[in-house]
Amino acid sequence: MQSEINPWSSNQEIETNKLFSEFGIEPVEPLLGKIKNPPAFLRRNIVTGQRDYARVVDAMANKEKFFVMTGFMPSGHPHLGHLMVMKEVAWHVRQGGLGYVAIADREAHAVRDISWEKCREFGKEYLKCLYALGFEGTTYFQSDNNDLKDLAFESATRINFSELQAIYGFSQETALAKAMSVAMQVADILYPQTDDEPAPTVVPVGLDQDPHIRLTRDVSYKLRMFLVEERCEGNREYISIRSKNAPETAMKDLASAFPGAKVYEGHIDIKGGNLDDVKETVRKVERRNGGYGFISPSATYHTFLQGLQGGKMSSSVPESLFGFYEDEKSVKKKIMSALTGGRMTLEEQKKLGGEPEKCSIYLLNLFHMTEDDDELKEMYRACKAGELMCGTCKKETFERVKEFLAEFREKMDECEHKVEV
Ligand code: TRP
């Protein structure tokens, strides 16, 4: 049986509710109170779902170490559809996160048959965009990174074909390289914790990438040597540390790290003690005995911006989006002929008002072009009230886009030198 979300499918009409209820993605909203000055993408519920994000939110609030990591598949020029994740990465870096960005050239080559030269060219453009948005940190192309390849191989020891079939619908005909690119992505996500040391990691992605996140969380757990759990038997409460794959020497080391604990064959019980402290000690023991000690990665999920013609935004539909280096005339044309939430006639529009929820222009403003909440609210109100007509609104939106692009291009040019690969 194939699962509902396939990250390589061209159909991105994902049923958000289903993802939440069936796959256990949690809403982001309850965590907002703990985030100082949440950015527009959080305030407006564009980034709508999360797994284990509380761990990262706490690290941000307490100024503790955390990573923000994501990847881009260089199958074409970067465009409007990639901007959300880029902004999320840059914002987390500004909040103190250590940034990591993978250019998934192996995935693009395996899945989209993109030549290595093109992968390089597109990949550099993605990096330039990121730097222009203020990104700082580590970047790499998958094909260049040997430590990553080793980690992918190690991860692959914990992935089997029936999982790949269940998660992605892989069949007998699926290319081995595609399966390998899955292991690469698992490795991308775990890489910061091996390049540096274990710390919470947030992976900002679109909802379509959740299968990769689930798989990676599973692999990170399977690669652990020990399992630490709080247990209760009758009125006896204790912390149990069980070996999963731990070698004998690590077991011995563990026993000496917890003097006074009850040592059994393959597990140790500790009375009293703080769960988090015990987990940290266990992680250290694991690390000094050659293990990874991974902290299960967290993720945030954004919804997709619809295309300028309604429906999916995709580089295979050029009118659905604009590129960051597209000339002004062409961008203007696309915006002026975008599908809006306007009515059939001017009369009707004045009487009934527009439908901003369905309007690609309103959504473009909501996602990217109007930072100020009051300004956005006024746009919404005036549209609903039949005061703002589509022609005017499109023109105003184009002005904002023009300004955004001019500034973005200038910054990209300034950042050219940072992309030396
Ligand atoms: N598969 C992702 C895409 O199609 C790209 C990607 C590669 C990625 N490695 C990653 C995303 C690691 C997040 C984390 O766009």
Coordinates of C-alpha atoms and ligand atoms in Angstrom, one line a residue:
M1 CA 0.0 0.0 0.0
Q2 CA 1.3 3.4 -0.9
S3 CA 1.1 6.2 1.6
E4 CA -0.9 9.4 0.8
I5 CA 2.0 11.8 0.4
N6 CA 4.7 11.2 -2.2
P7 CA 7.4 13.9 -2.2
W8 CA 8.1 13.5 -5.9
S9 CA 4.6 13.6 -7.2
S10 CA 3.5 16.6 -9.2
N11 CA 0.2 16.6 -7.4
Q12 CA 0.7 18.8 -4.3
E13 CA -2.9 19.0 -3.3
I14 CA -2.2 17.6 0.1
E15 CA -5.1 17.2 2.5
T16 CA -3.7 19.0 5.5
N17 CA -6.3 17.6 8.0
K18 CA -5.5 14.1 7.0
L19 CA -1.8 14.7 7.6
F20 CA -2.5 16.0 11.0
S21 CA -4.8 13.2 12.1
E22 CA -3.3 10.2 10.3
F23 CA 0.4 11.0 10.5
G24 CA 0.6 12.8 13.8
I25 CA 1.7 16.2 12.7
E26 CA 0.9 18.8 15.4
P27 CA -0.3 22.3 14.9
V28 CA 2.2 25.0 15.4
E29 CA -0.2 27.5 17.0
P30 CA 0.0 26.4 20.7
L31 CA 3.8 27.1 20.6
L32 CA 3.5 30.6 19.4
G33 CA 3.2 32.1 22.9
K34 CA 6.8 31.0 23.7
I35 CA 8.3 32.6 20.6
K36 CA 9.4 36.3 20.9
N37 CA 8.2 38.4 18.0
P38 CA 7.0 35.6 15.8
P39 CA 7.6 36.3 12.1
A40 CA 4.7 36.6 9.6
F41 CA 5.0 33.0 8.5
L42 CA 4.2 31.9 12.0
R43 CA 1.7 34.6 12.9
R44 CA -0.3 33.9 9.8
N45 CA -0.3 30.1 10.1
I46 CA 1.6 29.7 6.8
V47 CA 3.9 27.4 8.7
T48 CA 1.1 25.4 10.1
G49 CA 2.4 22.1 11.4
Q50 CA 5.3 20.7 13.4
R51 CA 6.9 17.7 14.9
D52 CA 8.8 18.1 18.2
Y53 CA 9.3 21.8 17.5
A54 CA 8.9 22.6 21.2
R55 CA 12.4 21.3 21.8
V56 CA 13.8 23.9 19.4
V57 CA 11.5 26.7 20.7
D58 CA 12.9 26.0 24.2
A59 CA 16.4 26.0 22.9
M60 CA 15.7 29.4 21.2
A61 CA 14.1 30.8 24.4
N62 CA 17.0 29.6 26.6
K63 CA 19.7 30.6 24.1
E64 CA 20.9 27.0 23.9
K65 CA 22.5 25.4 20.9
F66 CA 20.3 24.2 18.1
F67 CA 20.6 23.5 14.4
V68 CA 18.4 24.6 11.5
M69 CA 18.9 22.3 8.5
T70 CA 17.2 22.0 5.1
G71 CA 17.9 21.0 1.6
F72 CA 17.0 22.1 -1.9
M73 CA 16.9 19.9 -5.0
P74 CA 18.5 21.8 -7.8
S75 CA 16.1 20.7 -10.6
G76 CA 15.7 24.2 -11.9
H77 CA 16.1 27.9 -11.1
P78 CA 15.0 28.9 -7.6
H79 CA 11.6 30.6 -7.6
L80 CA 8.8 32.0 -5.5
G81 CA 7.8 28.6 -4.3
H82 CA 11.2 28.1 -2.5
L83 CA 11.1 31.5 -0.8
M84 CA 9.2 30.3 2.3
V85 CA 11.7 27.7 3.4
M86 CA 14.5 30.1 2.7
K87 CA 13.0 32.7 4.9
E88 CA 12.4 30.1 7.6
V89 CA 16.1 29.0 7.6
A90 CA 17.4 32.6 7.6
W91 CA 15.0 33.5 10.5
H92 CA 16.1 30.5 12.6
V93 CA 19.8 31.5 12.0
R94 CA 18.9 35.0 13.3
Q95 CA 17.4 33.4 16.4
G96 CA 20.8 31.8 17.1
G97 CA 20.5 28.5 15.2
L98 CA 23.5 27.0 13.5
G99 CA 22.6 26.9 9.8
Y100 CA 23.1 23.9 7.5
V101 CA 21.9 23.8 3.9
A102 CA 22.3 20.8 1.5
I103 CA 22.1 21.1 -2.2
A104 CA 20.6 17.8 -3.1
D105 CA 22.3 17.3 -6.5
R106 CA 22.3 13.5 -6.0
E107 CA 18.6 13.6 -5.7
A108 CA 18.1 15.9 -8.7
H109 CA 20.3 13.6 -10.8
A110 CA 18.7 10.4 -9.6
V111 CA 15.1 11.5 -9.6
R112 CA 14.9 14.3 -12.3
D113 CA 17.8 13.2 -14.5
I114 CA 19.5 16.7 -14.2
S115 CA 23.1 16.8 -15.4
W116 CA 25.8 17.4 -12.9
E117 CA 26.7 20.7 -14.6
K118 CA 23.1 22.0 -14.3
C119 CA 22.9 20.8 -10.7
R120 CA 26.0 22.9 -10.0
E121 CA 24.6 26.0 -11.8
F122 CA 21.2 25.8 -10.2
G123 CA 22.6 24.9 -6.8
K124 CA 24.7 28.0 -6.7
E125 CA 21.6 30.1 -7.4
Y126 CA 19.8 28.6 -4.4
L127 CA 22.8 29.4 -2.2
K128 CA 22.9 33.0 -3.5
C129 CA 19.3 33.5 -2.6
L130 CA 19.9 32.1 0.9
Y131 CA 22.8 34.4 1.5
A132 CA 20.8 37.4 0.2
L133 CA 18.2 36.6 2.8
G134 CA 20.8 36.7 5.5
F135 CA 21.7 33.0 5.9
E136 CA 25.0 32.1 7.5
G137 CA 26.4 28.7 8.1
T138 CA 27.5 25.5 6.4
T139 CA 26.5 24.6 2.9
Y140 CA 27.4 21.7 0.7
F141 CA 26.6 19.8 -2.4
Q142 CA 25.6 16.2 -1.5
S143 CA 28.0 14.8 -4.2
D144 CA 31.0 16.6 -2.7
N145 CA 30.5 15.5 0.9
N146 CA 32.2 12.3 1.8
D147 CA 31.3 12.3 5.5
L148 CA 27.7 12.7 4.4
K149 CA 28.0 9.7 2.1
D150 CA 29.3 7.6 5.0
L151 CA 26.5 8.7 7.2
A152 CA 24.0 7.8 4.4
F153 CA 25.5 4.3 4.1
E154 CA 25.2 3.9 7.9
S155 CA 21.6 5.2 7.8
A156 CA 20.9 2.7 5.1
T157 CA 21.7 -0.2 7.4
R158 CA 18.5 0.8 9.2
I159 CA 16.2 1.1 6.2
N160 CA 14.7 -1.8 4.3
F161 CA 12.8 -2.2 1.0
S162 CA 9.4 -2.8 2.6
E163 CA 9.6 0.5 4.4
L164 CA 10.5 2.3 1.2
Q165 CA 7.6 0.6 -0.5
A166 CA 5.2 1.5 2.3
I167 CA 6.4 5.1 2.7
Y168 CA 7.1 6.1 -0.9
G169 CA 5.4 3.4 -3.0
F170 CA 8.7 2.2 -4.4
S171 CA 8.3 -0.9 -6.7
Q172 CA 10.5 -3.4 -8.4
E173 CA 11.1 -0.9 -11.1
T174 CA 12.3 1.9 -8.8
A175 CA 16.0 2.9 -9.6
L176 CA 18.4 2.0 -6.8
A177 CA 19.8 5.6 -7.0
K178 CA 16.4 6.9 -6.0
A179 CA 16.5 4.7 -2.9
M180 CA 20.0 5.9 -2.3
S181 CA 18.9 9.5 -2.5
V182 CA 16.4 8.8 0.3
A183 CA 19.3 7.6 2.4
M184 CA 21.1 10.8 1.4
Q185 CA 18.3 13.0 2.7
V186 CA 18.2 11.1 6.0
A187 CA 21.9 11.7 6.3
D188 CA 21.5 15.4 5.4
I189 CA 19.1 15.8 8.3
L190 CA 21.3 14.0 10.8
Y191 CA 24.6 15.5 9.4
P192 CA 24.8 18.6 11.7
Q193 CA 24.8 16.4 14.7
T194 CA 27.8 14.4 13.4
D195 CA 29.6 17.4 12.0
D196 CA 29.3 19.1 15.3
E197 CA 27.7 17.3 18.3
P198 CA 24.1 16.2 19.1
A199 CA 21.7 19.2 19.6
P200 CA 18.0 19.8 18.7
T201 CA 17.6 20.3 14.9
V202 CA 14.7 21.9 13.1
V203 CA 14.1 21.0 9.5
P204 CA 11.8 23.6 7.8
V205 CA 10.0 21.9 4.9
G206 CA 6.8 21.8 2.9
L207 CA 4.2 19.3 3.9
D208 CA 5.2 17.0 1.0
Q209 CA 8.5 16.2 2.7
D210 CA 7.0 14.7 5.8
P211 CA 7.7 11.1 4.7
H212 CA 11.4 11.9 4.8
I213 CA 11.1 13.4 8.2
R214 CA 9.3 10.4 9.6
L215 CA 11.8 8.0 8.1
T216 CA 14.7 10.1 9.5
R217 CA 13.2 10.2 13.0
D218 CA 12.9 6.4 12.9
V219 CA 16.5 5.9 11.7
S220 CA 17.9 8.3 14.3
Y221 CA 16.2 6.2 17.0
K222 CA 17.3 2.9 15.5
L223 CA 20.9 4.1 15.4
R224 CA 20.9 4.8 19.1
M225 CA 22.7 2.3 21.4
F226 CA 20.5 2.8 24.4
L227 CA 16.9 3.5 25.2
V228 CA 16.1 5.6 28.3
E229 CA 12.6 5.5 29.8
E230 CA 10.9 6.4 33.0
R231 CA 9.0 3.4 34.4
C232 CA 6.6 2.7 37.1
E233 CA 6.0 -0.7 38.7
G234 CA 3.5 -0.6 41.6
N235 CA 4.6 2.4 43.5
R236 CA 8.2 1.9 42.5
E237 CA 9.3 4.6 40.0
Y238 CA 12.7 4.3 38.3
I239 CA 14.6 5.2 35.1
S240 CA 15.4 2.3 32.9
I241 CA 18.3 2.3 30.4
R242 CA 18.1 -0.6 28.0
S243 CA 20.7 -1.6 25.4
K244 CA 19.5 -1.7 21.8
N245 CA 22.8 -2.3 20.0
A246 CA 25.3 -1.4 22.6
P247 CA 28.6 -3.3 22.6
E248 CA 29.8 -4.9 25.8
T249 CA 32.4 -2.1 26.5
A250 CA 29.7 0.5 26.3
M251 CA 27.5 -1.4 28.7
K252 CA 30.4 -1.5 31.2
D253 CA 31.1 2.2 30.7
L254 CA 27.4 2.9 31.3
A255 CA 27.4 1.0 34.6
S256 CA 30.4 3.0 35.9
A257 CA 28.7 6.2 34.8
F258 CA 25.8 5.4 37.2
P259 CA 27.4 4.2 40.5
G260 CA 24.7 2.7 42.7
A261 CA 22.4 1.7 39.9
K262 CA 21.1 -1.8 39.5
V263 CA 23.0 -3.5 36.7
Y264 CA 21.3 -6.4 34.9
E265 CA 22.1 -8.2 31.7
G266 CA 21.4 -5.7 28.9
H267 CA 19.8 -3.0 31.1
I268 CA 20.3 -0.7 34.1
D269 CA 17.7 0.7 36.5
I270 CA 18.2 3.9 38.4
K271 CA 16.2 5.1 41.3
G272 CA 15.6 8.8 41.7
G273 CA 17.5 11.0 39.3
N274 CA 16.3 13.5 36.7
L275 CA 15.3 12.0 33.4
D276 CA 17.0 14.7 31.3
D277 CA 20.2 14.5 33.2
V278 CA 20.2 10.7 32.8
K279 CA 19.6 11.1 29.1
E280 CA 22.5 13.4 28.7
T281 CA 24.9 11.1 30.5
V282 CA 23.7 8.2 28.4
R283 CA 24.3 10.2 25.3
K284 CA 27.9 11.0 26.4
V285 CA 28.6 7.3 27.1
E286 CA 27.2 6.4 23.7
R287 CA 29.3 9.0 22.0
R288 CA 32.6 8.0 23.7
N289 CA 31.9 4.5 22.7
G290 CA 31.6 5.3 19.0
G291 CA 27.8 5.8 18.8
Y292 CA 25.9 8.8 17.5
G293 CA 23.7 9.8 20.4
F294 CA 21.3 11.5 18.0
I295 CA 18.5 13.7 19.2
S296 CA 15.5 13.0 17.1
P297 CA 15.1 15.8 14.6
S298 CA 12.2 18.3 14.7
A299 CA 10.4 19.7 11.7
T300 CA 8.1 22.6 10.7
Y301 CA 5.7 22.3 7.8
H302 CA 4.5 25.1 5.6
T303 CA 1.5 25.1 3.3
F304 CA 2.0 25.8 -0.4
L305 CA 1.4 29.1 -2.1
Q306 CA -0.9 28.5 -4.9
G307 CA 0.2 29.4 -8.5
L308 CA -0.7 32.7 -10.0
Q309 CA -3.1 30.9 -12.2
G310 CA -4.7 29.1 -9.3
G311 CA -3.8 25.4 -8.7
K312 CA -0.3 24.2 -8.2
M313 CA 2.8 26.5 -8.4
S314 CA 5.3 24.6 -10.5
S315 CA 8.2 25.4 -12.8
S316 CA 6.5 23.2 -15.3
V317 CA 3.7 25.8 -15.5
P318 CA 5.7 29.1 -16.2
E319 CA 2.7 31.4 -15.7
S320 CA 2.2 30.0 -12.2
L321 CA 5.2 31.8 -10.8
F322 CA 8.1 34.2 -11.4
G323 CA 11.8 33.6 -11.1
F324 CA 14.0 36.0 -9.1
Y325 CA 15.9 37.1 -12.2
E326 CA 12.9 37.3 -14.5
D327 CA 12.5 40.6 -16.4
E328 CA 10.1 43.2 -15.2
K329 CA 7.8 43.1 -18.1
S330 CA 7.2 39.4 -17.9
V331 CA 6.7 39.5 -14.1
K332 CA 4.2 42.3 -14.6
K333 CA 2.3 40.4 -17.2
K334 CA 2.0 37.3 -15.0
I335 CA 0.7 39.4 -12.1
M336 CA -1.7 41.4 -14.2
S337 CA -3.2 38.2 -15.7
A338 CA -3.3 36.2 -12.4
L339 CA -6.4 34.4 -11.2
T340 CA -8.0 36.4 -8.4
G341 CA -11.0 36.0 -6.1
G342 CA -12.8 38.7 -8.1
R343 CA -16.4 38.4 -9.4
M344 CA -17.6 38.1 -13.0
T345 CA -18.6 41.8 -13.3
L346 CA -17.6 45.0 -11.7
E347 CA -21.2 45.4 -10.5
E348 CA -21.2 42.1 -8.8
Q349 CA -17.8 42.8 -7.2
K350 CA -19.1 46.0 -5.7
K351 CA -22.1 44.3 -4.4
L352 CA -20.7 41.0 -3.1
G353 CA -17.1 41.9 -2.5
G354 CA -14.2 39.7 -3.6
E355 CA -13.0 36.4 -2.2
P356 CA -9.4 36.9 -0.9
E357 CA -9.1 33.4 0.5
K358 CA -9.1 32.0 -3.0
C359 CA -7.1 34.9 -4.6
S360 CA -3.6 34.2 -5.8
I361 CA -2.8 37.9 -5.5
Y362 CA -4.0 38.2 -1.9
L363 CA -2.1 35.0 -1.0
L364 CA 1.0 36.3 -2.6
N365 CA 0.7 39.3 -0.3
L366 CA -0.1 37.1 2.7
F367 CA 2.9 34.9 2.1
H368 CA 5.6 37.4 0.9
M369 CA 4.8 40.8 -0.2
T370 CA 3.1 42.5 2.8
E371 CA 4.9 42.3 6.1
D372 CA 2.7 44.7 8.0
D373 CA -0.4 42.9 9.5
D374 CA -2.5 46.0 9.5
E375 CA -1.9 46.7 5.9
L376 CA -2.8 43.1 5.0
K377 CA -6.0 43.3 7.1
E378 CA -7.0 46.5 5.4
M379 CA -6.5 44.8 2.0
Y380 CA -8.6 41.9 3.1
R381 CA -11.4 44.2 4.4
A382 CA -11.5 46.5 1.4
C383 CA -11.6 43.5 -0.9
K384 CA -14.5 41.8 1.0
A385 CA -16.3 45.1 1.2
G386 CA -16.2 45.5 -2.6
E387 CA -14.1 48.7 -2.3
L388 CA -10.9 47.3 -3.7
M389 CA -11.0 46.2 -7.3
C390 CA -8.7 43.6 -8.8
G391 CA -7.1 45.9 -11.3
T392 CA -6.0 48.3 -8.6
C393 CA -5.0 45.6 -6.2
K394 CA -2.8 43.9 -8.9
K395 CA -1.1 47.1 -9.8
E396 CA -0.3 47.8 -6.1
T397 CA 0.9 44.3 -5.7
F398 CA 3.1 44.5 -8.7
E399 CA 4.7 47.7 -7.2
R400 CA 5.6 45.7 -4.1
V401 CA 6.9 42.8 -6.1
K402 CA 9.0 45.2 -8.1
E403 CA 10.5 46.7 -5.0
F404 CA 11.1 43.2 -3.5
L405 CA 12.9 41.9 -6.6
A406 CA 15.1 45.0 -7.0
E407 CA 16.3 44.7 -3.4
F408 CA 16.6 40.9 -3.6
R409 CA 18.7 41.1 -6.8
E410 CA 21.0 43.7 -5.4
K411 CA 21.6 41.6 -2.3
M412 CA 22.1 38.5 -4.4
D413 CA 24.8 40.2 -6.5
E414 CA 26.5 41.4 -3.3
C415 CA 26.6 37.8 -2.1
E416 CA 28.0 36.3 -5.3
H417 CA 31.4 35.9 -3.6
K418 CA 30.0 33.7 -0.8
V419 CA 29.0 31.0 -3.2
E420 CA 32.5 29.7 -4.1
V421 CA 32.2 26.0 -4.9
Ligands
TRP1 N1 14.0 16.3 -1.1 C1 14.0 17.7 -0.9 C2 13.2 18.4 -2.1 O1 12.7 17.7 -2.9 C3 15.3 18.3 -0.8 C4 16.2 17.9 0.3 C5 17.3 17.2 0.3 C6 16.0 18.2 1.7 N2 17.9 17.0 1.5 C7 17.1 17.6 2.4 C8 15.0 18.8 2.4 C9 17.2 17.7 3.8 C10 15.1 18.9 3.8 C11 16.2 18.3 4.5 O2 13.1 19.6 -2.1

